[in-house]
Short mmCIF file of C-alpha atoms in Angstrom, two decimals:
data_model
loop_
_atom_site.label_atom_id
_atom_site.label_comp_id
_atom_site.label_asym_id
_atom_site.label_seq_id
_atom_site.Cartn_x
_atom_site.Cartn_y
_atom_site.Cartn_z
CA MET X 21 36.15 -10.71 -12.15
CA LEU X 22 32.99 -10.98 -10.36
CA GLN X 23 32.28 -8.49 -7.17
CA LEU X 24 29.52 -8.89 -4.45
CA LYS X 25 28.50 -6.14 -1.63
CA MET X 26 26.31 -6.43 0.97
CA ILE X 27 24.28 -3.18 1.04
CA HIS X 28 21.24 -1.73 2.89
CA SER X 29 17.64 -1.77 1.91
CA LEU X 30 17.28 2.19 1.32
CA GLU X 31 19.76 2.19 -1.46
CA LYS X 32 18.33 1.85 -4.63
CA VAL X 33 21.17 -0.15 -7.34
CA PHE X 34 21.30 1.50 -10.92
CA PRO X 35 23.31 -0.40 -13.24
CA TYR X 36 26.42 1.93 -14.05
CA LYS X 37 27.19 3.51 -10.71
CA ALA X 38 28.65 1.29 -8.08
CA PRO X 39 26.40 1.10 -4.74
CA GLU X 40 27.70 3.81 -2.32
CA SER X 41 26.36 2.29 1.02
CA ALA X 42 27.62 -0.80 2.75
CA PHE X 43 25.64 -3.23 5.22
CA ASN X 44 27.42 -5.59 7.92
CA ALA X 45 25.30 -5.64 10.72
CA ALA X 46 21.87 -4.84 12.43
CA SER X 47 19.65 -5.91 15.10
CA LEU X 48 15.88 -7.12 14.85
CA PHE X 49 13.19 -8.59 16.80
CA GLN X 50 12.14 -12.38 16.57
CA ASN X 51 8.64 -11.66 15.00
CA GLU X 52 10.17 -8.94 12.35
CA CYS X 53 10.73 -9.10 8.41
CA PHE X 54 14.46 -7.68 7.59
CA SER X 55 15.70 -6.74 4.21
CA TRP X 56 18.83 -6.07 2.71
CA GLN X 57 20.51 -6.11 -0.51
CA ALA X 58 23.40 -8.35 -2.22
CA SER X 59 24.61 -6.26 -5.14
CA PHE X 60 26.82 -7.62 -7.56
CA PHE X 61 29.16 -6.75 -10.50
CA ALA X 62 30.46 -9.26 -13.32
CA ASP X 63 33.51 -7.88 -15.33
CA LYS X 64 32.40 -10.63 -18.36
CA GLU X 65 33.17 -10.53 -21.81
CA ASN X 66 30.51 -12.60 -22.90
CA TRP X 67 27.02 -11.16 -23.56
CA GLY X 68 25.21 -14.50 -24.17
CA ARG X 69 22.79 -16.13 -21.32
CA CYS X 70 24.69 -14.95 -18.27
CA GLU X 71 23.62 -16.88 -15.05
CA ALA X 72 25.05 -16.99 -11.48
CA ALA X 73 24.01 -19.22 -8.45
CA ILE X 74 23.19 -17.79 -5.23
CA THR X 75 24.05 -19.65 -2.13
CA VAL X 76 22.87 -18.46 1.50
CA LYS X 77 24.42 -20.40 4.57
CA GLY X 78 23.74 -19.85 8.38
CA VAL X 79 21.37 -20.69 11.18
CA LEU X 80 18.95 -18.04 9.69
CA ALA X 81 19.24 -19.44 6.05
CA PRO X 82 15.87 -21.33 6.24
CA TYR X 83 13.74 -18.10 7.15
CA ILE X 84 15.56 -16.26 4.43
CA THR X 85 14.27 -15.35 0.76
CA VAL X 86 15.73 -14.18 -2.08
CA LYS X 87 14.58 -12.32 -4.97
CA GLN X 88 16.02 -10.18 -7.91
CA VAL X 89 15.60 -6.63 -7.96
CA GLY X 90 14.51 -5.71 -11.93
CA LEU X 91 14.28 -2.45 -13.55
CA VAL X 92 11.26 -0.79 -15.10
CA PRO X 93 10.55 2.48 -17.05
CA CYS X 94 10.08 5.45 -15.41
CA GLU X 95 8.92 7.76 -18.49
CA PHE X 96 7.18 10.38 -15.87
CA PRO X 97 9.60 10.63 -12.66
CA CYS X 98 8.33 13.73 -11.22
CA TYR X 99 6.90 17.25 -12.22
CA GLU X 100 8.82 20.19 -12.87
CA GLN X 101 8.80 21.43 -8.83
CA ALA X 102 10.86 18.17 -8.13
CA ASP X 103 12.83 18.41 -4.95
CA ASP X 104 14.62 15.61 -3.82
CA TYR X 105 14.50 13.08 -6.67
CA LEU X 106 17.15 10.22 -7.64
CA LEU X 107 16.15 11.43 -11.50
CA THR X 108 14.36 14.42 -13.07
CA GLU X 109 14.73 12.85 -16.38
CA PRO X 110 13.17 9.27 -18.36
CA GLY X 111 15.06 6.40 -17.24
CA MET X 112 15.06 2.94 -15.94
CA VAL X 113 15.06 2.54 -11.97
CA PRO X 114 15.09 -0.72 -9.73
CA ASP X 115 11.48 -1.40 -8.40
CA VAL X 116 10.08 -5.01 -9.09
CA LEU X 117 11.25 -7.78 -6.69
CA SER X 118 11.23 -11.02 -9.16
CA THR X 119 10.90 -14.55 -7.95
CA LEU X 120 13.99 -16.64 -8.95
CA SER X 121 13.95 -20.01 -10.73
CA GLY X 122 15.59 -21.88 -7.70
CA ASN X 123 18.52 -20.19 -7.06
CA THR X 124 19.62 -19.34 -10.27
CA VAL X 125 20.05 -15.10 -11.17
CA ARG X 126 20.10 -14.16 -14.78
CA TYR X 127 22.08 -11.01 -15.07
CA LEU X 128 23.98 -8.73 -17.81
CA PRO X 129 27.51 -8.70 -17.46
CA ARG X 130 29.61 -5.04 -16.49
CA ARG X 131 26.70 -3.55 -14.77
CA TRP X 132 25.64 -3.81 -11.08
CA GLU X 133 22.96 -5.95 -10.43
CA SER X 134 21.46 -6.37 -6.71
CA LEU X 135 19.49 -9.09 -4.91
CA TRP X 136 16.83 -8.58 -2.29
CA LEU X 137 17.06 -10.82 0.83
CA THR X 138 14.52 -10.90 3.28
CA LEU X 139 14.64 -12.85 6.79
CA ASP X 140 10.92 -13.23 7.45
CA GLY X 141 10.18 -14.07 11.44
CA ARG X 142 6.36 -13.79 11.27
CA GLY X 143 4.65 -16.59 12.37
CA THR X 144 7.63 -17.90 13.95
CA ASP X 145 10.25 -16.87 16.70
CA LEU X 146 13.18 -16.64 14.99
CA PRO X 147 16.37 -18.27 17.04
CA ALA X 148 17.60 -15.44 19.28
CA GLY X 149 21.07 -14.38 19.06
CA ASP X 150 24.06 -13.16 17.03
CA HIS X 151 23.94 -15.11 13.73
CA GLU X 152 26.33 -14.79 10.74
CA ILE X 153 24.67 -15.30 7.23
CA HIS X 154 27.10 -16.38 4.59
CA VAL X 155 25.93 -15.31 1.00
CA SER X 156 27.63 -16.66 -1.92
CA LEU X 157 27.57 -16.21 -5.84
CA THR X 158 29.28 -18.51 -8.29
CA ALA X 159 29.05 -17.56 -12.03
CA ASP X 160 31.57 -19.25 -14.80
CA GLY X 161 33.35 -20.91 -11.96
CA GLU X 162 34.36 -17.95 -9.98
CA THR X 163 32.82 -17.84 -6.70
CA VAL X 164 32.60 -14.60 -4.46
CA SER X 165 31.34 -14.55 -0.78
CA ASP X 166 30.21 -12.05 1.68
CA SER X 167 28.65 -11.89 5.22
CA VAL X 168 26.19 -9.96 7.47
CA LYS X 169 25.86 -10.32 11.34
CA LEU X 170 22.45 -10.15 12.63
CA THR X 171 21.22 -10.15 15.90
CA VAL X 172 17.79 -11.47 17.04
CA LEU X 173 16.58 -9.88 20.10
CA PRO X 174 14.70 -12.27 22.37
CA ILE X 175 11.70 -9.79 21.87
CA SER X 176 8.50 -9.39 19.87
CA LEU X 177 7.10 -6.44 18.02
CA PRO X 178 3.36 -5.89 19.34
CA GLU X 179 0.37 -6.15 16.47
CA GLN X 180 0.22 -3.23 13.95
CA ARG X 181 -1.68 -0.58 15.38
CA LEU X 182 -1.47 1.80 12.27
CA LEU X 183 -4.32 1.07 10.13
CA PHE X 184 -2.95 0.92 6.40
CA THR X 185 -4.96 0.79 3.24
CA GLN X 186 -3.96 0.69 -0.27
CA TRP X 187 -7.07 0.33 -2.93
CA LEU X 188 -7.07 -3.22 -4.32
CA HIS X 189 -8.39 -3.15 -7.86
CA CYS X 190 -10.50 -5.93 -8.76
CA ASP X 191 -11.06 -5.24 -12.35
CA CYS X 192 -7.54 -4.65 -13.16
CA ILE X 193 -6.86 -8.44 -11.47
CA ALA X 194 -9.30 -9.95 -13.77
CA GLN X 195 -8.33 -7.90 -17.08
CA TYR X 196 -4.42 -8.75 -16.63
CA HIS X 197 -4.65 -11.88 -16.21
CA GLY X 198 -7.72 -12.69 -18.45
CA ALA X 199 -9.93 -14.34 -15.67
CA GLU X 200 -13.66 -14.11 -15.28
CA MET X 201 -14.73 -11.85 -12.77
CA PHE X 202 -15.79 -14.17 -9.92
CA SER X 203 -14.94 -17.20 -11.29
CA GLU X 204 -12.90 -19.87 -9.58
CA ARG X 205 -9.85 -18.46 -11.33
CA PHE X 206 -10.30 -15.10 -10.22
CA TRP X 207 -11.59 -16.22 -6.65
CA ALA X 208 -7.71 -17.77 -6.60
CA LEU X 209 -5.84 -14.97 -7.84
CA LEU X 210 -7.33 -12.39 -5.64
CA GLU X 211 -6.29 -14.39 -2.94
CA ARG X 212 -3.06 -14.28 -3.91
CA TYR X 213 -2.91 -10.38 -4.13
CA VAL X 214 -4.89 -10.23 -0.82
CA LYS X 215 -2.37 -12.18 1.03
CA MET X 216 0.40 -10.58 -0.36
CA ALA X 217 -1.00 -7.09 0.90
CA ALA X 218 -1.59 -8.34 4.10
CA ASP X 219 2.29 -9.95 4.52
CA TYR X 220 3.04 -6.33 4.22
CA GLY X 221 0.97 -4.48 6.32
CA ILE X 222 -2.10 -3.68 4.67
CA ASN X 223 -4.72 -4.51 7.20
CA LEU X 224 -7.80 -2.59 5.96
CA LEU X 225 -9.34 -4.07 2.62
CA TYR X 226 -11.16 -1.72 0.12
CA THR X 227 -14.38 -3.70 -0.49
CA PRO X 228 -16.36 -3.29 -3.57
CA LEU X 229 -19.88 -3.74 -2.40
CA PHE X 230 -20.60 -2.19 -6.20
CA THR X 231 -17.93 -1.35 -8.79
CA PRO X 232 -15.99 1.39 -7.12
CA PRO X 233 -16.62 4.93 -8.77
CA LEU X 234 -13.04 5.95 -8.75
CA ASP X 235 -10.57 6.84 -11.53
CA THR X 236 -13.67 6.61 -14.14
CA GLN X 237 -14.25 8.98 -16.81
CA ALA X 238 -17.21 10.90 -16.30
CA GLY X 239 -20.16 8.91 -18.60
CA GLY X 240 -17.82 5.95 -18.92
CA GLU X 241 -17.44 2.57 -17.03
CA ARG X 242 -15.15 0.01 -15.49
CA LEU X 243 -15.42 -3.70 -15.69
CA THR X 244 -18.28 -4.53 -13.20
CA CYS X 245 -16.85 -5.61 -9.99
CA GLN X 246 -20.16 -6.19 -7.66
CA LEU X 247 -20.05 -8.35 -4.46
CA VAL X 248 -23.65 -7.55 -3.67
CA GLU X 249 -25.96 -9.11 -6.17
CA VAL X 250 -29.35 -6.97 -6.61
CA THR X 251 -32.44 -8.57 -7.84
CA VAL X 252 -35.51 -6.07 -8.79
CA GLU X 253 -39.32 -7.85 -8.55
CA ASP X 254 -42.37 -6.27 -8.80
CA GLY X 255 -40.77 -2.68 -8.20
CA LEU X 256 -39.14 -3.98 -4.82
CA TYR X 257 -35.19 -4.47 -4.46
CA ARG X 258 -33.79 -7.78 -3.15
CA PHE X 259 -29.98 -8.22 -2.24
CA GLY X 260 -27.85 -11.14 -2.26
CA PHE X 261 -24.64 -11.27 -0.14
CA ASP X 262 -23.16 -14.68 -1.03
CA ARG X 263 -20.26 -13.23 -2.68
CA LEU X 264 -19.52 -10.42 0.25
CA SER X 265 -19.77 -13.28 2.69
CA ARG X 266 -17.06 -15.27 0.93
CA TRP X 267 -15.08 -12.14 0.17
CA PHE X 268 -14.63 -11.42 4.11
CA ALA X 269 -14.09 -15.41 4.63
CA MET X 270 -10.73 -14.93 1.96
CA ALA X 271 -10.01 -11.87 3.47
CA ARG X 272 -9.70 -13.40 7.29
CA ARG X 273 -8.00 -16.16 5.65
CA CYS X 274 -5.09 -13.78 4.55
CA GLY X 275 -5.18 -12.05 8.02
CA ILE X 276 -7.14 -9.03 7.19
CA THR X 277 -10.23 -8.30 9.38
CA ARG X 278 -10.78 -4.59 8.79
CA PHE X 279 -12.94 -3.28 5.51
CA GLU X 280 -13.75 -0.25 3.98
CA LEU X 281 -16.60 -0.46 2.03
CA SER X 282 -16.72 1.15 -1.50
CA HIS X 283 -17.95 4.70 -2.06
CA PHE X 284 -21.78 5.26 -2.28
CA PHE X 285 -21.48 8.24 -4.87
CA THR X 286 -19.22 9.26 -7.54
CA GLN X 287 -15.56 11.04 -6.95
CA TRP X 288 -14.97 14.99 -6.27
CA GLY X 289 -18.36 15.64 -5.18
CA ALA X 290 -21.07 12.84 -4.73
CA LYS X 291 -22.57 14.26 -7.83
CA CYS X 292 -23.81 10.81 -8.97
CA THR X 293 -23.93 6.95 -8.31
CA PRO X 294 -21.69 3.93 -8.59
CA LYS X 295 -22.17 1.90 -11.69
CA ILE X 296 -24.93 -0.79 -9.96
CA MET X 297 -25.99 -3.89 -11.83
CA ALA X 298 -29.38 -5.92 -11.24
CA SER X 299 -31.33 -8.68 -12.74
CA PHE X 300 -35.22 -8.10 -13.50
CA GLY X 301 -37.31 -11.04 -12.03
CA LYS X 302 -35.90 -14.63 -11.41
CA CYS X 303 -34.64 -15.14 -15.07
CA GLY X 304 -33.95 -11.70 -15.81
CA ALA X 305 -31.19 -10.57 -17.82
CA THR X 306 -28.56 -8.24 -15.89
CA THR X 307 -28.62 -4.64 -16.49
CA ARG X 308 -27.41 -1.37 -15.39
CA ILE X 309 -29.71 0.44 -13.19
CA PHE X 310 -27.78 3.37 -11.75
CA GLY X 311 -24.32 5.00 -12.90
CA TRP X 312 -23.30 8.35 -14.27
CA ASP X 313 -26.63 9.08 -15.75
CA THR X 314 -28.28 8.60 -12.31
CA PRO X 315 -27.97 11.94 -10.07
CA GLY X 316 -26.61 11.08 -6.61
CA ASP X 317 -29.33 12.97 -4.69
CA GLY X 318 -32.16 11.74 -7.13
CA GLU X 319 -35.32 9.85 -5.45
CA GLU X 320 -34.76 6.66 -7.03
CA TYR X 321 -31.42 5.94 -5.92
CA ARG X 322 -32.56 7.31 -2.17
CA ARG X 323 -35.39 4.75 -2.26
CA PHE X 324 -32.84 2.08 -3.55
CA LEU X 325 -30.43 2.99 -0.31
CA SER X 326 -33.39 3.17 1.90
CA ALA X 327 -33.90 -0.67 0.78
CA PHE X 328 -30.33 -1.47 0.77
CA LEU X 329 -28.50 0.05 3.95
CA PRO X 330 -30.79 -1.74 6.61
CA ALA X 331 -30.41 -4.96 4.40
CA LEU X 332 -26.47 -4.32 4.50
CA ASN X 333 -26.22 -3.58 8.26
CA ASP X 334 -28.47 -6.53 8.98
CA PHE X 335 -26.02 -8.63 6.95
CA LEU X 336 -22.77 -7.38 8.71
CA HIS X 337 -24.14 -7.72 12.00
CA ARG X 338 -24.93 -11.33 11.03
CA GLU X 339 -21.23 -11.85 9.56
CA GLY X 340 -19.61 -10.24 12.56
CA ALA X 341 -17.87 -7.58 10.70
CA ALA X 342 -20.55 -4.33 11.49
CA GLU X 343 -17.58 -3.37 13.74
CA SER X 344 -14.72 -3.59 12.03
CA CYS X 345 -16.14 -1.70 8.29
CA TYR X 346 -15.48 2.23 7.54
CA LEU X 347 -17.85 4.07 5.13
CA HIS X 348 -16.83 6.10 2.29
CA VAL X 349 -19.29 8.82 0.85
CA SER X 350 -17.25 10.53 -1.85
CA ASP X 351 -13.55 10.71 -2.43
CA GLU X 352 -11.73 14.18 -2.34
CA PRO X 353 -14.91 16.60 -1.94
CA GLY X 354 -14.20 20.28 -2.23
CA LYS X 355 -15.64 22.86 -1.13
CA GLU X 356 -17.76 23.37 -4.22
CA HIS X 357 -19.42 20.34 -3.35
CA LEU X 358 -19.85 20.40 0.28
CA GLN X 359 -23.53 20.74 0.42
CA ALA X 360 -24.14 17.64 -2.02
CA TYR X 361 -21.45 15.90 0.40
CA ILE X 362 -23.07 16.64 3.55
CA ALA X 363 -26.41 15.59 1.89
CA ALA X 364 -25.09 12.38 0.80
CA ALA X 365 -23.26 11.54 4.20
CA ALA X 366 -26.60 12.22 6.34
CA LEU X 367 -28.21 9.90 3.95
CA LEU X 368 -25.84 7.02 4.72
CA LYS X 369 -25.63 8.02 8.47
CA GLN X 370 -29.74 7.70 8.79
CA TYR X 371 -29.46 4.22 7.93
CA LEU X 372 -25.81 2.89 9.24
CA PRO X 373 -25.50 4.96 12.29
CA GLY X 374 -22.44 4.25 14.26
CA TYR X 375 -20.33 3.17 11.17
CA PRO X 376 -17.20 5.70 10.99
CA VAL X 377 -17.04 7.64 8.01
CA MET X 378 -13.28 7.63 6.18
CA ASP X 379 -12.96 9.93 2.89
CA ALA X 380 -9.83 11.67 1.26
CA ILE X 381 -10.11 15.37 2.02
CA SER X 382 -7.72 18.52 1.96
CA ASP X 383 -9.61 21.40 3.68
CA TYR X 384 -10.25 21.91 7.18
CA GLU X 385 -13.68 23.55 6.79
CA ILE X 386 -15.29 20.62 5.02
CA TYR X 387 -14.15 18.39 8.02
CA GLN X 388 -15.35 21.10 10.15
CA GLN X 389 -19.15 20.76 8.54
CA SER X 390 -19.51 17.19 7.25
CA ALA X 391 -20.36 13.91 8.83
CA ILE X 392 -16.50 12.63 8.43
CA SER X 393 -15.26 11.20 11.51
CA ASP X 394 -12.36 9.83 10.17
CA PRO X 395 -10.52 12.40 8.04
CA VAL X 396 -8.00 11.12 5.68
CA VAL X 397 -6.07 14.38 5.00
CA ALA X 398 -3.63 14.83 2.26
CA LEU X 399 0.19 15.12 3.86
CA ASN X 400 0.79 18.52 2.26
CA HIS X 401 -2.58 20.12 3.87
CA ILE X 402 -2.25 18.22 7.28
CA GLU X 403 -0.82 21.49 9.28
CA PRO X 404 -4.00 22.98 10.12
CA PHE X 405 -5.59 19.48 11.54
CA LEU X 406 -2.71 19.08 13.31
CA GLU X 407 -3.07 22.45 14.81
CA LYS X 408 -6.55 22.07 15.93
CA GLN X 409 -5.39 18.25 17.28
CA VAL X 410 -8.19 16.53 15.07
CA SER X 411 -8.56 12.90 16.24
CA PRO X 412 -9.12 10.36 14.86
CA MET X 413 -6.88 11.68 11.79
CA TRP X 414 -5.43 9.57 8.74
CA GLY X 415 -3.02 10.68 6.52
CA TYR X 416 -2.82 10.19 2.41
CA TYR X 417 -0.89 10.80 -0.46
CA CYS X 418 -1.07 10.56 -4.24
CA CYS X 419 0.26 12.05 -7.13
CA GLY X 420 -0.65 16.02 -5.48
CA GLN X 421 1.66 15.14 -3.00
CA TYR X 422 5.44 15.22 -4.73
CA THR X 423 7.07 17.75 -2.96
CA GLU X 424 8.73 18.30 0.80
CA VAL X 425 6.47 15.51 2.12
CA PRO X 426 6.73 11.52 2.10
CA ASN X 427 5.63 9.70 -0.67
CA ARG X 428 6.94 6.55 -2.89
CA PHE X 429 7.20 7.64 -6.47
CA LEU X 430 10.06 5.36 -8.27
CA ALA X 431 12.09 8.61 -8.79
CA MET X 432 12.13 8.92 -4.82
CA PRO X 433 14.97 7.66 -2.43
CA SER X 434 13.50 5.32 -0.34
CA TYR X 435 13.81 7.25 2.84
CA ARG X 436 11.28 9.48 1.76
CA ASN X 437 8.94 6.24 1.83
CA ARG X 438 10.09 4.70 4.88
CA ILE X 439 10.49 7.80 6.95
CA ALA X 440 6.38 8.02 7.17
CA GLY X 441 6.46 5.46 9.93
CA LEU X 442 7.97 7.87 12.02
CA LEU X 443 6.19 10.78 11.41
CA CYS X 444 2.70 8.88 11.81
CA TYR X 445 3.96 7.73 15.39
CA LYS X 446 4.86 11.30 16.21
CA PHE X 447 1.79 12.93 14.94
CA GLY X 448 -0.73 10.24 16.37
CA LEU X 449 -2.25 9.21 12.99
CA LYS X 450 -4.62 6.47 13.03
CA GLY X 451 -3.76 5.50 9.42
CA ILE X 452 -2.36 5.76 6.27
CA LEU X 453 -4.01 5.47 2.97
CA GLN X 454 -2.15 5.15 -0.52
CA TRP X 455 -5.02 4.64 -3.41
CA GLY X 456 -2.91 2.49 -5.85
CA TYR X 457 -2.10 -1.15 -4.68
CA ASN X 458 -2.59 -2.58 -8.34
CA PHE X 459 -3.82 0.00 -10.71
CA TYR X 460 -3.36 -1.46 -14.12
CA ASN X 461 -5.09 1.19 -15.93
CA THR X 462 -4.58 4.69 -17.55
CA GLN X 463 -6.24 7.54 -15.91
CA PHE X 464 -9.97 7.27 -15.78
CA SER X 465 -9.65 3.72 -16.63
CA LEU X 466 -10.04 4.31 -20.50
CA GLU X 467 -7.44 1.63 -21.45
CA GLU X 468 -5.57 -1.12 -19.96
CA VAL X 469 -1.58 -1.17 -19.47
CA ASP X 470 1.32 -3.52 -18.92
CA PRO X 471 2.48 -2.77 -15.74
CA TYR X 472 6.24 -3.69 -16.25
CA ALA X 473 6.18 -1.22 -19.53
CA CYS X 474 4.09 1.50 -18.21
CA THR X 475 4.53 2.93 -14.82
CA ASP X 476 2.57 6.11 -14.67
CA GLY X 477 -1.13 5.09 -15.76
CA GLY X 478 -0.42 6.39 -19.20
CA ARG X 479 1.78 9.48 -18.40
CA ALA X 480 -0.86 10.72 -16.01
CA PHE X 481 0.75 10.18 -12.62
CA PRO X 482 4.72 10.20 -11.61
CA SER X 483 5.77 6.37 -12.11
CA GLY X 484 5.11 4.23 -9.32
CA ASP X 485 1.94 5.91 -7.96
CA PRO X 486 -0.75 3.66 -9.40
CA PHE X 487 0.40 0.69 -7.81
CA SER X 488 2.99 -1.32 -5.67
CA VAL X 489 2.38 -5.03 -6.64
CA TYR X 490 3.19 -6.33 -10.31
CA PRO X 491 1.90 -9.35 -11.65
CA GLU X 492 3.79 -12.00 -11.66
CA GLY X 493 2.38 -16.04 -13.07
CA GLU X 494 -0.88 -16.36 -11.11
CA GLY X 495 -0.39 -14.05 -8.62
CA CYS X 496 1.61 -10.88 -7.88
CA THR X 497 5.10 -10.02 -6.31
CA GLU X 498 6.07 -7.24 -4.68
CA SER X 499 7.90 -4.05 -5.51
CA LEU X 500 10.91 -2.66 -3.53
CA ARG X 501 8.47 0.20 -2.52
CA LEU X 502 6.50 -2.06 -0.91
CA SER X 503 9.09 -4.03 1.01
CA VAL X 504 10.47 -0.56 2.18
CA PHE X 505 7.19 0.40 3.55
CA ARG X 506 6.79 -2.47 5.40
CA ASP X 507 9.94 -1.64 7.25
CA ALA X 508 8.37 1.94 8.02
CA LEU X 509 5.28 0.03 9.66
CA GLN X 510 7.91 -1.94 11.68
CA ASP X 511 9.52 1.35 12.73
CA HIS X 512 5.65 2.19 14.01
CA ARG X 513 5.41 -1.10 15.84
CA ALA X 514 8.64 -0.31 17.50
CA LEU X 515 8.00 2.75 18.83
CA CYS X 516 4.41 1.54 20.14
CA LEU X 517 6.70 -1.07 22.02
CA LEU X 518 8.72 1.57 23.70
CA GLU X 519 5.11 3.33 24.66
CA ASP X 520 4.02 0.45 25.99
CA LEU X 521 7.27 0.10 28.02
CA ALA X 522 8.12 3.70 28.95
CA GLY X 523 4.72 5.66 27.92
CA ARG X 524 3.93 8.07 24.97
CA LYS X 525 5.66 10.95 26.44
CA GLU X 526 8.95 9.37 27.13
CA THR X 527 8.65 7.54 23.52
CA LEU X 528 8.25 10.97 21.93
CA ALA X 529 11.07 12.66 24.05
CA PHE X 530 13.27 9.89 22.64
CA LEU X 531 11.89 10.82 19.35
CA GLU X 532 13.13 14.47 19.71
CA ARG X 533 16.56 13.34 21.17
CA CYS X 534 17.25 11.52 18.44
CA GLU X 535 15.84 14.26 15.65
CA ALA X 536 14.20 17.59 16.98
CA GLY X 537 11.29 19.18 15.47
CA MET X 538 10.54 16.75 12.55
CA THR X 539 7.65 17.55 10.67
CA PHE X 540 5.72 16.17 7.41
CA ARG X 541 7.47 18.38 5.54
CA GLN X 542 11.03 18.65 7.53
CA TYR X 543 12.58 15.31 8.32
CA PRO X 544 16.13 13.76 7.70
CA HIS X 545 16.64 13.30 4.23
CA ASP X 546 19.31 10.39 5.04
CA ALA X 547 19.03 7.09 5.23
CA ASP X 548 21.81 6.48 7.27
CA PHE X 549 19.51 8.47 10.05
CA LEU X 550 16.87 6.00 9.70
CA LEU X 551 18.95 2.76 9.84
CA ARG X 552 21.26 4.32 12.64
CA PHE X 553 17.52 5.40 14.61
CA ARG X 554 16.41 1.72 14.46
CA GLN X 555 19.34 0.63 16.12
CA MET X 556 19.27 3.22 18.85
CA LEU X 557 15.25 2.36 19.36
CA ASN X 558 16.10 -1.25 19.12
CA ALA X 559 18.72 -0.81 22.10
CA GLU X 560 16.31 1.58 24.08
CA ILE X 561 13.53 -1.58 24.36
CA GLN X 562 16.20 -3.87 25.20
CA CYS X 563 17.46 -1.62 27.88
CA ARG X 564 13.83 -1.10 29.20
CA LEU X 565 13.60 -4.56 29.20
CA SER X 566 16.53 -5.72 31.16
#
């Protein structure tokens, strides 16, 4: 016997537990993406190659894609202080959204499987009105069907105003796919990763001027990824920006127009410099001239920056990118690094005045005394910044934000992922940052990993923290978590639309009526709340426009 059941996007389907949710109707806007799941169970006796055919019919069918939700290992689900996780012991968790071969679904009998359906209204206006979508599954001559009703409102969401970045790791693309850095094949792979990032709301792209000094063992190296070409002639530095120009053009083709320039000093205190490669003379070999063995406050690096930063500034203005770039000094400086951080930031500001500086921090005192214009604050340390009404302000989360606050670990329920959109709007955050778009290394980049086999950076981070996309063929495919976070971004856009119609004060009052007193630590741990809220928000917008 074959069973088929439509369920919402916020339930994670495990093999040996029947899905609890049900989904049959919703409204959405004309330029929105909307996802739900078709979960099925085949009570079959054969254990050979089991395949089913999926069919989607209806007026909206041409706009719908179907992917299969695959299980991945979750060996490190959480720390001991876990709160509100789906599992706390190692197991398998649904996450990767795998591309189907035609309309064929491979499955295992006697366990629940899930298909991820996405209605994509981007780039076109979906036909307004009420539409039935019929989904059928056929296996071994048996066909089962179910349907949902989607109401497309004759309204479009505004462009995304919340800035969102997940750090792109170029070395991981090159390593996993076996592509030489900056070869033509690498550029093609890179563009597919960036296009997927843009499709899912990433609108600020981490840009490696030099090999990023992130997640690298002190004294170690990551694979060189350097967009700026450096030449040393007669003791003078010369710079080539052709690759950086190509990077900007590629990103713009994908829909990204804002860029965060890679960190100019090492993580956790600006003690040392990034790895920087240079050639000597016209035919000289390329060699490393800066790195872990170079003090960040050393005279030679200061001389290098005094030549490079003005040249970079001139290039960015010629490229038309100066007003859309953010600077990084050093990632996550602590109080013990304050003086070194202040000196490093002052050096950058001396040559690049007017550029916003964004860095991840957890301490209000560092913000007070430093040159950070756009503090990126850990969500579990954000209260003092909110109390002081710091603006502009960003939020971020990584492995350290494992209790109470929103995050997107594999073992977390999806509502802890999606709630971020409402909270970012309520507290007026400018942007949100998460470090791992595609980090396929162990901690400190000592070894490469296969993300289908290792989701925790070599038992270093809770599973799911290091990446949100999986390599697939000559490109990548999304995770369930990335798709759910796009819904969070669309919730934020819908709130911005209501603000355009009624003002921020009225929009905040609407939020408060729906759920009073939400904070980054206290919010409804309830998928149904988010789904109901979005439908009420849609209705409120429709009412304001009528």
